Coordinates of C-alpha atoms in Angstrom, one line a residue:
M298 CA -96.6 19.0 -184.2
I299 CA -97.5 20.8 -187.4
E300 CA -100.5 23.1 -188.0
L301 CA -101.0 25.0 -191.3
V302 CA -104.0 27.3 -191.5
G303 CA -104.8 29.1 -194.8
L304 CA -101.2 28.9 -195.9
R305 CA -100.6 30.8 -199.1
K306 CA -97.3 31.5 -201.0
V307 CA -97.0 33.8 -203.9
Y308 CA -93.7 34.4 -205.7
S309 CA -93.2 37.8 -207.5
P310 CA -96.6 39.1 -206.5
G311 CA -98.1 41.8 -208.7
T312 CA -95.7 41.2 -211.6
P313 CA -96.1 39.3 -214.9
A314 CA -93.9 36.5 -213.4
E315 CA -96.3 36.0 -210.4
V316 CA -96.6 32.4 -209.4
V317 CA -99.1 31.2 -206.8
A318 CA -97.4 28.1 -205.2
L319 CA -99.8 27.5 -202.3
R320 CA -103.5 28.4 -202.3
G321 CA -104.8 28.4 -198.7
V322 CA -103.5 25.0 -197.4
D323 CA -104.9 23.6 -194.2
L324 CA -103.1 20.7 -192.6
V325 CA -102.6 19.2 -189.2
V326 CA -99.9 16.7 -188.5
P327 CA -100.2 15.2 -184.9
R328 CA -97.0 14.4 -183.0
G329 CA -95.7 11.0 -183.9
E330 CA -97.4 10.7 -187.2
F331 CA -95.7 9.6 -190.4
L332 CA -97.0 11.7 -193.3
A333 CA -96.2 11.4 -197.0
I334 CA -96.6 14.3 -199.5
M335 CA -97.1 13.4 -203.1
G336 CA -97.6 15.5 -206.2
A337 CA -96.4 16.3 -209.7
S338 CA -93.6 18.8 -210.3
G339 CA -95.0 22.3 -209.7
S340 CA -97.8 21.0 -207.5
G341 CA -96.6 23.0 -204.4
K342 CA -95.3 20.1 -202.4
S343 CA -91.7 21.4 -202.2
T344 CA -92.9 24.8 -201.3
M345 CA -95.0 23.4 -198.5
M346 CA -92.0 21.4 -197.3
N347 CA -89.9 24.6 -197.2
M348 CA -92.6 26.3 -195.2
I349 CA -92.7 23.4 -192.7
G350 CA -88.9 23.5 -192.4
C351 CA -88.9 27.2 -191.8
L352 CA -86.8 27.7 -194.9
D353 CA -89.3 30.1 -196.4
Q354 CA -92.1 32.3 -195.1
P355 CA -95.7 32.2 -196.3
S356 CA -97.4 35.2 -198.0
A357 CA -100.4 34.6 -195.9
G358 CA -101.8 32.2 -193.3
T359 CA -100.4 30.7 -190.2
Y360 CA -97.8 27.9 -189.5
R361 CA -97.4 26.6 -186.0
C362 CA -94.5 24.2 -185.3
D363 CA -94.7 22.4 -182.0
G364 CA -97.2 25.1 -180.8
V365 CA -95.0 28.1 -181.9
D366 CA -96.4 30.6 -184.4
V367 CA -93.4 30.8 -186.7
A368 CA -94.5 34.3 -187.9
T369 CA -93.7 35.7 -184.5
L370 CA -90.1 34.7 -184.7
D371 CA -87.2 36.7 -186.2
A372 CA -84.5 35.2 -188.4
T373 CA -82.3 34.2 -185.5
Q374 CA -85.2 32.5 -183.6
R375 CA -86.3 30.6 -186.7
A376 CA -82.8 29.3 -187.2
K377 CA -82.8 28.2 -183.5
L378 CA -86.2 26.5 -184.0
R379 CA -84.8 24.6 -187.1
L380 CA -81.7 23.6 -185.2
E381 CA -83.6 22.3 -182.2
K382 CA -86.9 21.0 -183.6
I383 CA -86.3 19.9 -187.2
G384 CA -83.9 17.4 -188.9
F385 CA -83.5 17.4 -192.7
V386 CA -82.8 14.5 -195.0
F387 CA -82.2 15.1 -198.8
Q388 CA -82.1 13.0 -201.9
G389 CA -78.5 13.9 -202.6
F390 CA -77.2 13.0 -199.1
N391 CA -75.2 16.3 -198.9
L392 CA -72.2 14.8 -197.2
L393 CA -68.8 16.4 -197.1
S394 CA -66.6 14.1 -199.2
R395 CA -63.4 14.7 -197.2
Q396 CA -64.9 14.0 -193.9
T397 CA -65.6 10.6 -192.3
A398 CA -69.1 9.5 -191.4
L399 CA -68.5 10.4 -187.8
E400 CA -67.3 13.9 -188.7
N401 CA -70.2 14.5 -191.1
V402 CA -72.7 13.6 -188.3
M403 CA -70.9 15.8 -185.8
M404 CA -71.2 19.0 -188.0
P405 CA -74.6 20.3 -186.6
L406 CA -73.1 20.1 -183.0
V407 CA -70.7 22.9 -183.9
Y408 CA -73.7 25.2 -184.4
S409 CA -75.4 23.9 -181.3
N410 CA -72.3 25.0 -179.2
V411 CA -72.0 21.4 -177.8
P412 CA -68.6 21.0 -176.0
V413 CA -66.0 19.4 -178.2
A414 CA -65.5 16.4 -175.9
E415 CA -69.2 15.5 -176.2
R416 CA -69.5 15.7 -180.0
A417 CA -67.9 12.3 -181.1
P418 CA -69.7 10.2 -178.5
R419 CA -73.0 11.8 -179.5
A420 CA -72.3 11.3 -183.2
L421 CA -71.3 7.7 -182.6
E422 CA -74.6 7.1 -180.8
A423 CA -76.5 8.6 -183.7
L424 CA -74.6 6.3 -186.1
A425 CA -75.5 3.4 -183.9
E426 CA -79.1 4.3 -184.1
V427 CA -79.0 3.9 -187.9
G428 CA -76.9 0.8 -187.8
L429 CA -73.6 2.3 -188.9
A430 CA -71.4 2.5 -185.8
D431 CA -68.9 0.2 -187.5
R432 CA -68.6 2.6 -190.5
A433 CA -67.8 5.7 -188.4
G434 CA -64.3 6.1 -189.8
H435 CA -65.3 5.7 -193.5
R436 CA -65.6 8.6 -196.0
P437 CA -68.7 8.9 -198.2
N438 CA -66.9 7.3 -201.3
E439 CA -66.2 4.2 -199.2
L440 CA -69.9 3.8 -198.4
S441 CA -72.9 2.5 -200.5
G442 CA -75.7 4.8 -201.4
G443 CA -77.9 3.4 -198.7
Q444 CA -75.1 3.8 -196.1
Q445 CA -74.6 7.4 -197.1
Q446 CA -78.3 8.1 -196.6
R447 CA -78.1 6.5 -193.2
V448 CA -75.2 8.8 -192.4
A449 CA -77.4 11.7 -193.5
I450 CA -80.3 10.5 -191.4
A451 CA -77.9 10.2 -188.4
R452 CA -76.8 13.8 -189.0
A453 CA -80.4 14.9 -189.0
L454 CA -81.0 13.1 -185.7
I455 CA -77.9 14.4 -183.9
N456 CA -79.8 17.2 -182.0
Q457 CA -82.7 14.9 -181.2
P458 CA -85.3 16.9 -183.1
P459 CA -88.9 15.8 -182.7
L460 CA -89.6 16.5 -186.4
L461 CA -87.9 14.8 -189.3
L462 CA -88.4 16.2 -192.9
A463 CA -87.2 14.1 -195.8
D464 CA -87.2 15.3 -199.4
E465 CA -87.2 12.3 -201.9
P466 CA -85.0 10.4 -199.4
T467 CA -85.0 7.3 -201.6
G468 CA -84.8 9.0 -205.0
A469 CA -81.1 8.0 -205.6
L470 CA -81.5 4.5 -204.2
D471 CA -82.4 1.1 -205.7
S472 CA -85.7 -0.6 -204.6
R473 CA -84.1 -2.9 -202.1
T474 CA -82.1 -0.1 -200.4
S475 CA -85.2 2.2 -200.5
E476 CA -87.2 -0.4 -198.5
E477 CA -84.4 -0.5 -196.0
I478 CA -84.4 3.3 -195.6
M479 CA -88.2 3.3 -195.2
A480 CA -88.0 0.6 -192.6
L481 CA -85.5 2.8 -190.7
F482 CA -88.0 5.7 -190.9
E483 CA -90.7 3.5 -189.5
R484 CA -88.4 2.5 -186.5
L485 CA -87.7 6.2 -185.9
Q486 CA -91.4 6.9 -185.9
A487 CA -92.0 4.1 -183.4
G488 CA -89.4 5.9 -181.2
G489 CA -91.7 8.9 -181.1
R490 CA -90.6 11.1 -183.9
T491 CA -92.9 12.9 -186.3
I492 CA -91.9 12.2 -189.9
V493 CA -92.9 14.0 -193.1
I494 CA -91.5 12.8 -196.5
I495 CA -91.9 14.0 -200.1
T496 CA -91.9 11.3 -202.7
H497 CA -93.0 10.6 -206.3
E498 CA -93.3 6.9 -205.6
R499 CA -96.6 5.4 -204.3
P500 CA -95.0 2.3 -202.8
I501 CA -92.7 4.6 -200.8
A502 CA -95.6 6.8 -199.7
E503 CA -97.5 3.7 -198.5
H504 CA -95.0 3.3 -195.7
A505 CA -96.6 6.4 -194.1
D506 CA -99.7 6.5 -191.9
R507 CA -101.3 9.1 -194.2
I508 CA -100.8 10.4 -197.8
V509 CA -101.4 14.0 -198.8
V510 CA -101.6 14.6 -202.6
M511 CA -100.8 18.2 -203.8
H512 CA -102.3 19.6 -207.0
D513 CA -102.0 23.2 -208.2
G514 CA -101.0 24.4 -204.7
Q515 CA -103.9 22.7 -202.9
L516 CA -104.5 19.5 -201.0
H517 CA -106.1 17.2 -203.6
A518 CA -106.5 14.2 -201.3
D519 CA -105.9 13.4 -197.6
G520 CA -106.3 9.8 -196.5
W521 CA -105.1 7.2 -194.1
V522 CA -103.1 4.3 -195.5
P523 CA -104.4 0.9 -194.5
K524 CA -101.8 -1.2 -192.7
E525 CA -101.6 -4.9 -193.0
N526 CA -101.6 -5.3 -189.2
A527 CA -104.5 -3.0 -188.6
A528 CA -107.4 -4.3 -186.7

């Protein structure tokens, strides 16, 4: 699903403010894998996530998303790839306060040119997938933090993307709610999605199949996480 080869990112190259954020990163994420990216602030993990999400372009190297070399795409084609292939989940939920859960989830369908009559049924189906069909008419301030994050996940799923990217998805949640959100990600993975999360918390990362640790723009460690039910 994801292939990074020699990925390098330099900000303000050739100037006194030059920052090398990625230093030749190689990474393969098979379809259906659950990957966690860890690292201290400034380690390069957010830059790598932006590259994977097609929100930024590398200075050198290759990124293939679902077999497509992203460097061959223009801005419009990259936007289309993000819309169809990638769902984003953020720490701050990013919900529109004056809209209901259903209306928030429907938003991406506007950009997908989905007929108006199909939007509400599809959004309700996405809310049902995260266990919130009965909260469709509630606004964000009427929902708990965990429920708001579920709405955000439903919004990320609305176009049925094969890849889900989550940046600190439990950072604003208590430990019990965090575990509930991670259990939801595990169910989504079981349904066939590829999931990549950024987290500072080792217990959260251990829900993934594999943990990658970033340090100074390079992969510091790459290992499989033993599962309790493994043979």
